[in-house]
PDB file of C-alpha atoms and ligand atoms in Angstrom:
ATOM      1  CA  UNK A 735       0.281   0.225  -0.007  1.00  0.00           C
ATOM      2  CA  UNK A 736       1.176   3.280  -1.021  1.00  0.00           C
ATOM      3  CA  UNK A 737       2.124   5.432   2.274  1.00  0.00           C
ATOM      4  CA  UNK A 738       0.589   9.130   1.699  1.00  0.00           C
ATOM      5  CA  UNK A 739       3.314  10.626   4.155  1.00  0.00           C
ATOM      6  CA  UNK A 740       5.883   9.762   7.008  1.00  0.00           C
ATOM      7  CA  UNK A 741       3.922   9.429   9.921  1.00  0.00           C
ATOM      8  CA  UNK A 742       5.423  10.781  13.057  1.00  0.00           C
ATOM      9  CA  UNK A 743       7.399   8.690  15.195  1.00  0.00           C
ATOM     10  CA  UNK A 744       5.428   7.561  18.448  1.00  0.00           C
ATOM     11  CA  UNK A 745       5.753  10.217  21.059  1.00  0.00           C
ATOM     12  CA  UNK A 746       6.967   8.709  24.517  1.00  0.00           C
ATOM     13  CA  UNK A 747       8.128  10.091  27.896  1.00  0.00           C
ATOM     14  CA  UNK A 748      11.063   8.476  29.625  1.00  0.00           C
ATOM     15  CA  UNK A 749      10.893   6.963  33.232  1.00  0.00           C
ATOM     16  CA  UNK A 750      13.612   7.114  35.648  1.00  0.00           C
ATOM     17  CA  UNK A 751      14.689   3.773  35.414  1.00  0.00           C
ATOM     18  CA  UNK A 752      15.616   3.603  31.834  1.00  0.00           C
ATOM     19  CA  UNK A 753      12.432   2.788  29.979  1.00  0.00           C
ATOM     20  CA  UNK A 754       9.899   4.704  27.609  1.00  0.00           C
ATOM     21  CA  UNK A 755       6.109   5.278  28.458  1.00  0.00           C
ATOM     22  CA  UNK A 756       4.466   5.297  25.247  1.00  0.00           C
ATOM     23  CA  UNK A 757       1.882   8.050  25.470  1.00  0.00           C
ATOM     24  CA  UNK A 758      -1.802   7.704  24.502  1.00  0.00           C
ATOM     25  CA  UNK A 759      -3.960  10.472  25.393  1.00  0.00           C
ATOM     26  CA  UNK A 760      -2.736  13.756  27.249  1.00  0.00           C
ATOM     27  CA  UNK A 761      -6.171  14.693  29.941  1.00  0.00           C
ATOM     28  CA  UNK A 762      -5.861  17.695  32.087  1.00  0.00           C
ATOM     29  CA  UNK A 763      -7.675  18.815  35.139  1.00  0.00           C
ATOM     30  CA  UNK A 764      -8.743  22.532  35.844  1.00  0.00           C
ATOM     31  CA  UNK A 765      -9.642  24.343  38.774  1.00  0.00           C
ATOM     32  CA  UNK A 766      -8.304  22.100  41.176  1.00  0.00           C
ATOM     33  CA  UNK A 767      -6.603  24.228  44.099  1.00  0.00           C
ATOM     34  CA  UNK A 768      -8.822  26.580  45.838  1.00  0.00           C
ATOM     35  CA  UNK A 769      -6.158  29.244  45.791  1.00  0.00           C
ATOM     36  CA  UNK A 770      -5.956  29.221  42.053  1.00  0.00           C
ATOM     37  CA  UNK A 771      -9.207  29.065  41.386  1.00  0.00           C
ATOM     38  CA  UNK A 772      -9.577  32.384  43.670  1.00  0.00           C
ATOM     39  CA  UNK A 773      -6.811  34.031  41.731  1.00  0.00           C
ATOM     40  CA  UNK A 774      -8.495  33.244  38.429  1.00  0.00           C
ATOM     41  CA  UNK A 775     -11.496  34.931  39.460  1.00  0.00           C
ATOM     42  CA  UNK A 776     -13.903  31.829  39.959  1.00  0.00           C
ATOM     43  CA  UNK A 777     -15.511  30.802  43.846  1.00  0.00           C
ATOM     44  CA  UNK A 778     -13.695  27.570  45.019  1.00  0.00           C
ATOM     45  CA  UNK A 779     -16.756  26.059  46.397  1.00  0.00           C
ATOM     46  CA  UNK A 780     -18.864  25.989  43.294  1.00  0.00           C
ATOM     47  CA  UNK A 781     -16.039  25.707  40.472  1.00  0.00           C
ATOM     48  CA  UNK A 782     -15.926  21.910  39.733  1.00  0.00           C
ATOM     49  CA  UNK A 783     -13.095  20.512  38.373  1.00  0.00           C
ATOM     50  CA  UNK A 784     -12.802  20.442  34.416  1.00  0.00           C
ATOM     51  CA  UNK A 785     -11.692  18.474  32.145  1.00  0.00           C
ATOM     52  CA  UNK A 786      -9.648  19.111  28.945  1.00  0.00           C
ATOM     53  CA  UNK A 787      -7.289  17.865  26.452  1.00  0.00           C
ATOM     54  CA  UNK A 788      -4.055  18.366  24.888  1.00  0.00           C
ATOM     55  CA  UNK A 789      -2.607  16.750  21.554  1.00  0.00           C
ATOM     56  CA  UNK A 790       0.255  14.111  22.633  1.00  0.00           C
ATOM     57  CA  UNK A 791       2.720  15.672  20.220  1.00  0.00           C
ATOM     58  CA  UNK A 792       2.216  18.659  22.419  1.00  0.00           C
ATOM     59  CA  UNK A 793       4.856  16.824  24.627  1.00  0.00           C
ATOM     60  CA  UNK A 794       8.176  18.346  24.898  1.00  0.00           C
ATOM     61  CA  UNK A 795      11.251  16.687  26.900  1.00  0.00           C
ATOM     62  CA  UNK A 796      13.015  17.778  29.815  1.00  0.00           C
ATOM     63  CA  UNK A 797      16.173  20.026  29.549  1.00  0.00           C
ATOM     64  CA  UNK A 798      14.349  21.217  26.127  1.00  0.00           C
ATOM     65  CA  UNK A 799      14.342  24.918  24.699  1.00  0.00           C
ATOM     66  CA  UNK A 800      11.101  25.778  23.357  1.00  0.00           C
ATOM     67  CA  UNK A 801      10.104  28.067  19.916  1.00  0.00           C
ATOM     68  CA  UNK A 802       8.412  30.990  21.878  1.00  0.00           C
ATOM     69  CA  UNK A 803       4.338  30.382  20.887  1.00  0.00           C
ATOM     70  CA  UNK A 804       2.622  32.533  18.347  1.00  0.00           C
ATOM     71  CA  UNK A 805      -0.577  34.355  18.709  1.00  0.00           C
ATOM     72  CA  UNK A 806      -0.092  35.268  22.293  1.00  0.00           C
ATOM     73  CA  UNK A 807       0.717  38.597  24.476  1.00  0.00           C
ATOM     74  CA  UNK A 808       0.539  36.370  27.295  1.00  0.00           C
ATOM     75  CA  UNK A 809       1.993  33.087  27.968  1.00  0.00           C
ATOM     76  CA  UNK A 810       1.447  31.700  31.693  1.00  0.00           C
ATOM     77  CA  UNK A 811       3.266  28.472  33.226  1.00  0.00           C
ATOM     78  CA  UNK A 812       1.212  26.474  35.168  1.00  0.00           C
ATOM     79  CA  UNK A 813       3.279  24.038  37.404  1.00  0.00           C
ATOM     80  CA  UNK A 814       1.380  20.256  37.504  1.00  0.00           C
ATOM     81  CA  UNK A 815       2.085  17.115  38.617  1.00  0.00           C
ATOM     82  CA  UNK A 816       1.748  14.574  36.076  1.00  0.00           C
ATOM     83  CA  UNK A 817      -0.019  11.045  36.320  1.00  0.00           C
ATOM     84  CA  UNK A 818       0.877   8.072  33.873  1.00  0.00           C
ATOM     85  CA  UNK A 819      -2.075   5.162  33.401  1.00  0.00           C
ATOM     86  CA  UNK A 820      -0.858   1.779  33.079  1.00  0.00           C
ATOM     87  CA  UNK A 821      -2.652  -1.614  32.819  1.00  0.00           C
ATOM     88  CA  UNK A 822      -5.836  -1.824  34.304  1.00  0.00           C
ATOM     89  CA  UNK A 823      -6.527   1.862  35.139  1.00  0.00           C
ATOM     90  CA  UNK A 824      -3.343   1.343  37.580  1.00  0.00           C
ATOM     91  CA  UNK A 825      -1.453   4.724  38.260  1.00  0.00           C
ATOM     92  CA  UNK A 826       1.940   3.511  36.271  1.00  0.00           C
ATOM     93  CA  UNK A 827       3.926   6.741  37.517  1.00  0.00           C
ATOM     94  CA  UNK A 828       4.308  10.135  38.314  1.00  0.00           C
ATOM     95  CA  UNK A 829       6.323  13.399  36.582  1.00  0.00           C
ATOM     96  CA  UNK A 830       6.703  16.819  37.159  1.00  0.00           C
ATOM     97  CA  UNK A 831       4.644  18.665  34.070  1.00  0.00           C
ATOM     98  CA  UNK A 832       3.523  22.507  32.885  1.00  0.00           C
ATOM     99  CA  UNK A 833       0.224  23.042  30.918  1.00  0.00           C
ATOM    100  CA  UNK A 834       1.456  26.197  28.879  1.00  0.00           C
ATOM    101  CA  UNK A 835      -1.450  28.437  28.792  1.00  0.00           C
ATOM    102  CA  UNK A 836      -1.783  31.099  26.204  1.00  0.00           C
ATOM    103  CA  UNK A 837      -3.813  33.300  29.008  1.00  0.00           C
ATOM    104  CA  UNK A 838      -5.161  35.974  26.654  1.00  0.00           C
ATOM    105  CA  UNK A 839      -6.743  33.551  24.451  1.00  0.00           C
ATOM    106  CA  UNK A 840      -8.388  31.577  26.945  1.00  0.00           C
ATOM    107  CA  UNK A 841      -9.926  34.799  28.775  1.00  0.00           C
ATOM    108  CA  UNK A 842     -11.177  35.649  25.465  1.00  0.00           C
ATOM    109  CA  UNK A 843     -12.655  32.411  24.953  1.00  0.00           C
ATOM    110  CA  UNK A 844     -14.186  31.930  28.532  1.00  0.00           C
ATOM    111  CA  UNK A 845     -15.852  35.686  27.835  1.00  0.00           C
ATOM    112  CA  UNK A 846     -17.051  34.910  24.728  1.00  0.00           C
ATOM    113  CA  UNK A 847     -18.359  31.319  25.787  1.00  0.00           C
ATOM    114  CA  UNK A 848     -16.110  29.336  23.481  1.00  0.00           C
ATOM    115  CA  UNK A 849     -13.687  26.501  23.323  1.00  0.00           C
ATOM    116  CA  UNK A 850     -10.209  26.628  25.161  1.00  0.00           C
ATOM    117  CA  UNK A 851      -8.380  24.569  22.610  1.00  0.00           C
ATOM    118  CA  UNK A 852      -6.268  27.129  21.037  1.00  0.00           C
ATOM    119  CA  UNK A 853      -5.563  28.517  24.456  1.00  0.00           C
ATOM    120  CA  UNK A 854      -4.458  25.153  25.925  1.00  0.00           C
ATOM    121  CA  UNK A 855      -3.572  22.542  23.040  1.00  0.00           C
ATOM    122  CA  UNK A 856      -0.747  24.022  20.798  1.00  0.00           C
ATOM    123  CA  UNK A 857       2.860  23.321  20.132  1.00  0.00           C
ATOM    124  CA  UNK A 858       5.293  22.374  22.648  1.00  0.00           C
ATOM    125  CA  UNK A 859       2.107  22.995  25.251  1.00  0.00           C
ATOM    126  CA  UNK A 860       2.840  20.483  27.642  1.00  0.00           C
ATOM    127  CA  UNK A 861       6.584  20.006  29.060  1.00  0.00           C
ATOM    128  CA  UNK A 862       6.729  16.556  31.075  1.00  0.00           C
ATOM    129  CA  UNK A 863       9.800  15.312  32.918  1.00  0.00           C
ATOM    130  CA  UNK A 864      10.778  11.434  33.125  1.00  0.00           C
ATOM    131  CA  UNK A 865       8.253   9.152  35.390  1.00  0.00           C
ATOM    132  CA  UNK A 866       8.780   7.578  38.275  1.00  0.00           C
ATOM    133  CA  UNK A 867       7.392   4.568  38.885  1.00  0.00           C
ATOM    134  CA  UNK A 868       4.548   4.943  41.347  1.00  0.00           C
ATOM    135  CA  UNK A 869       6.078   1.677  42.947  1.00  0.00           C
ATOM    136  CA  UNK A 870       9.298   3.763  43.894  1.00  0.00           C
ATOM    137  CA  UNK A 871       7.937   6.762  45.621  1.00  0.00           C
ATOM    138  CA  UNK A 872       5.111   7.819  48.005  1.00  0.00           C
ATOM    139  CA  UNK A 873       3.806  11.376  46.969  1.00  0.00           C
ATOM    140  CA  UNK A 874       2.296  11.701  50.870  1.00  0.00           C
ATOM    141  CA  UNK A 875       3.699  14.813  52.050  1.00  0.00           C
ATOM    142  CA  UNK A 876       4.937  15.928  48.739  1.00  0.00           C
ATOM    143  CA  UNK A 877       4.963  19.370  47.757  1.00  0.00           C
ATOM    144  CA  UNK A 878       5.187  20.987  43.891  1.00  0.00           C
ATOM    145  CA  UNK A 879       7.336  24.409  43.387  1.00  0.00           C
ATOM    146  CA  UNK A 880       7.688  26.658  40.133  1.00  0.00           C
ATOM    147  CA  UNK A 881      10.455  28.591  39.435  1.00  0.00           C
ATOM    148  CA  UNK A 882      10.842  31.121  37.142  1.00  0.00           C
ATOM    149  CA  UNK A 883      14.830  31.997  36.190  1.00  0.00           C
ATOM    150  CA  UNK A 884      15.253  30.480  39.434  1.00  0.00           C
ATOM    151  CA  UNK A 885      12.466  32.690  41.673  1.00  0.00           C
ATOM    152  CA  UNK A 886      10.090  30.409  43.336  1.00  0.00           C
ATOM    153  CA  UNK A 887       6.483  31.647  42.064  1.00  0.00           C
ATOM    154  CA  UNK A 888       4.282  28.378  42.714  1.00  0.00           C
ATOM    155  CA  UNK A 889       4.469  26.493  46.317  1.00  0.00           C
ATOM    156  CA  UNK A 890       1.620  24.039  47.580  1.00  0.00           C
ATOM    157  CA  UNK A 891       1.382  20.914  49.077  1.00  0.00           C
ATOM    158  CA  UNK A 892      -0.320  18.098  47.184  1.00  0.00           C
ATOM    159  CA  UNK A 893      -2.999  17.607  49.673  1.00  0.00           C
ATOM    160  CA  UNK A 894      -4.371  20.987  48.463  1.00  0.00           C
ATOM    161  CA  UNK A 895      -5.466  19.557  45.408  1.00  0.00           C
ATOM    162  CA  UNK A 896      -9.482  19.489  45.459  1.00  0.00           C
ATOM    163  CA  UNK A 897      -9.625  16.693  43.983  1.00  0.00           C
ATOM    164  CA  UNK A 898      -7.056  13.607  44.861  1.00  0.00           C
ATOM    165  CA  UNK A 899      -5.334  11.438  42.123  1.00  0.00           C
ATOM    166  CA  UNK A 900      -7.960   8.578  42.804  1.00  0.00           C
ATOM    167  CA  UNK A 901     -10.861  11.058  42.820  1.00  0.00           C
ATOM    168  CA  UNK A 902      -9.554  12.514  39.212  1.00  0.00           C
ATOM    169  CA  UNK A 903      -9.125   8.499  37.796  1.00  0.00           C
ATOM    170  CA  UNK A 904     -12.560   7.768  39.086  1.00  0.00           C
ATOM    171  CA  UNK A 905     -14.394  11.094  37.711  1.00  0.00           C
ATOM    172  CA  UNK A 906     -12.509  11.371  34.167  1.00  0.00           C
ATOM    173  CA  UNK A 907     -12.875   7.180  34.034  1.00  0.00           C
ATOM    174  CA  UNK A 908     -16.716   8.062  33.637  1.00  0.00           C
ATOM    175  CA  UNK A 909     -16.371  10.493  30.877  1.00  0.00           C
ATOM    176  CA  UNK A 910     -14.249   8.760  28.930  1.00  0.00           C
ATOM    177  CA  UNK A 911     -12.324   4.775  28.556  1.00  0.00           C
ATOM    178  CA  UNK A 912      -8.842   5.475  30.306  1.00  0.00           C
ATOM    179  CA  UNK A 913      -6.040   3.154  29.106  1.00  0.00           C
ATOM    180  CA  UNK A 914      -2.298   2.169  28.973  1.00  0.00           C
ATOM    181  CA  UNK A 915      -0.170   5.396  28.085  1.00  0.00           C
ATOM    182  CA  UNK A 916      -3.052   8.008  29.398  1.00  0.00           C
ATOM    183  CA  UNK A 917      -1.457  11.347  30.770  1.00  0.00           C
ATOM    184  CA  UNK A 918      -3.206  13.537  33.628  1.00  0.00           C
ATOM    185  CA  UNK A 919      -1.940  16.806  34.459  1.00  0.00           C
ATOM    186  CA  UNK A 920      -3.615  17.312  37.654  1.00  0.00           C
ATOM    187  CA  UNK A 921      -4.066  21.228  37.826  1.00  0.00           C
ATOM    188  CA  UNK A 922      -2.154  23.807  39.061  1.00  0.00           C
ATOM    189  CA  UNK A 923      -1.923  25.681  42.463  1.00  0.00           C
ATOM    190  CA  UNK A 924      -1.828  29.533  42.951  1.00  0.00           C
ATOM    191  CA  UNK A 925       1.003  31.674  41.589  1.00  0.00           C
ATOM    192  CA  UNK A 926       0.810  31.406  37.722  1.00  0.00           C
ATOM    193  CA  UNK A 927       2.374  34.359  36.132  1.00  0.00           C
ATOM    194  CA  UNK A 928       3.929  35.161  32.729  1.00  0.00           C
ATOM    195  CA  UNK A 929       6.679  33.887  30.751  1.00  0.00           C
ATOM    196  CA  UNK A 930       8.630  36.306  28.303  1.00  0.00           C
ATOM    197  CA  UNK A 931      10.800  34.983  25.512  1.00  0.00           C
ATOM    198  CA  UNK A 932      14.564  33.530  27.621  1.00  0.00           C
ATOM    199  CA  UNK A 933      12.804  32.789  30.342  1.00  0.00           C
ATOM    200  CA  UNK A 934      13.629  29.546  32.268  1.00  0.00           C
ATOM    201  CA  UNK A 935      10.782  27.182  34.114  1.00  0.00           C
ATOM    202  CA  UNK A 936      11.377  24.227  36.308  1.00  0.00           C
ATOM    203  CA  UNK A 937       8.343  21.999  38.556  1.00  0.00           C
ATOM    204  CA  UNK A 938      10.085  20.095  40.937  1.00  0.00           C
ATOM    205  CA  UNK A 939       7.845  17.702  43.387  1.00  0.00           C
ATOM    206  CA  UNK A 940       9.141  16.381  46.160  1.00  0.00           C
ATOM    207  CA  UNK A 941      11.038  12.564  45.240  1.00  0.00           C
ATOM    208  CA  UNK A 942      10.340  13.209  41.159  1.00  0.00           C
ATOM    209  CA  UNK A 943      12.878  14.280  38.405  1.00  0.00           C
ATOM    210  CA  UNK A 944      12.793  18.126  38.483  1.00  0.00           C
ATOM    211  CA  UNK A 945      11.608  19.526  35.038  1.00  0.00           C
ATOM    212  CA  UNK A 946      13.443  22.781  33.648  1.00  0.00           C
ATOM    213  CA  UNK A 947      12.697  24.150  30.187  1.00  0.00           C
ATOM    214  CA  UNK A 948      13.430  27.553  28.779  1.00  0.00           C
ATOM    215  CA  UNK A 949      12.203  29.676  26.019  1.00  0.00           C
ATOM    216  CA  UNK A 950      14.116  30.482  23.137  1.00  0.00           C
ATOM    217  CA  UNK A 951      15.051  34.659  22.907  1.00  0.00           C
ATOM    218  CA  UNK A 952      13.568  35.401  19.858  1.00  0.00           C
ATOM    219  CA  UNK A 953      10.189  34.906  18.956  1.00  0.00           C
ATOM    220  CA  UNK A 954       9.139  33.164  15.139  1.00  0.00           C
TER     221      UNK A 954
HETATM  222 MN1   MN B1781      -3.495  23.500  34.380  1.00  0.00          MN
END
C-alpha cells in the first residue's frame, strides 16, 4: 500500500529507570487548587474541576529550549503533577509537568463562551519530565514548587488538590475510557504568571525528577 506521508514517531516519555512510556491521550484538570481558582476569579466552593485535553504531540522533553509560541501576548506557566496510567487503570507513575497556557486567548474564549483549545492545545504546550514508577515513590507529604528564572513562584503541598489523584481517575473514567499510556496533568496551584522569551521555568515535586525548560530568546 502506498504511504501518503511519513507518520510521526510515537510520542514517549522517559522513565527514571531507563524505559520509555508510550503516550496515548493527554488529559488536564482545571480548577483543582482552591487558591488558584480564587486567583482566576472563580469561587472554589462552587467551581467543579473540569477536564480538557492536549494532543500528545504537544509534549516537550525535559531540558528543551522551546520556540516562543505565536498568537499570544500573555503566555503563562502552570506547574502540575503528572499522573501516568498503566494497565488496568492503575497508576504507572508520576512526573513533573507544565500546562503552558495562552492566557489571553483563554480569557477571550471564556468571555465569548468559546472553546479553550487554542489557549491550551498548541505546539510545545506540555513539557513533562521523566516518570518515576509509582512503586518507587510515595507522594504523601510531597509539595510542588515552580521557579521562574530561579525565583519561586508557586509552592503548594499536593494535599491541597481539591480532587485527589484517585478521585480524578474515578471521575475522568466516567467521561472516557482510560487506557495504558494516558497522561493526566492534575491542575495547578496559585501563583501562575507570565513567561517571556528567554525565561527558564522549572517544576519540582518532592521525590520526582525536576523538570526544567527554557524559551528561545527570539520570537518566530
Ligand atoms: Mn492547568
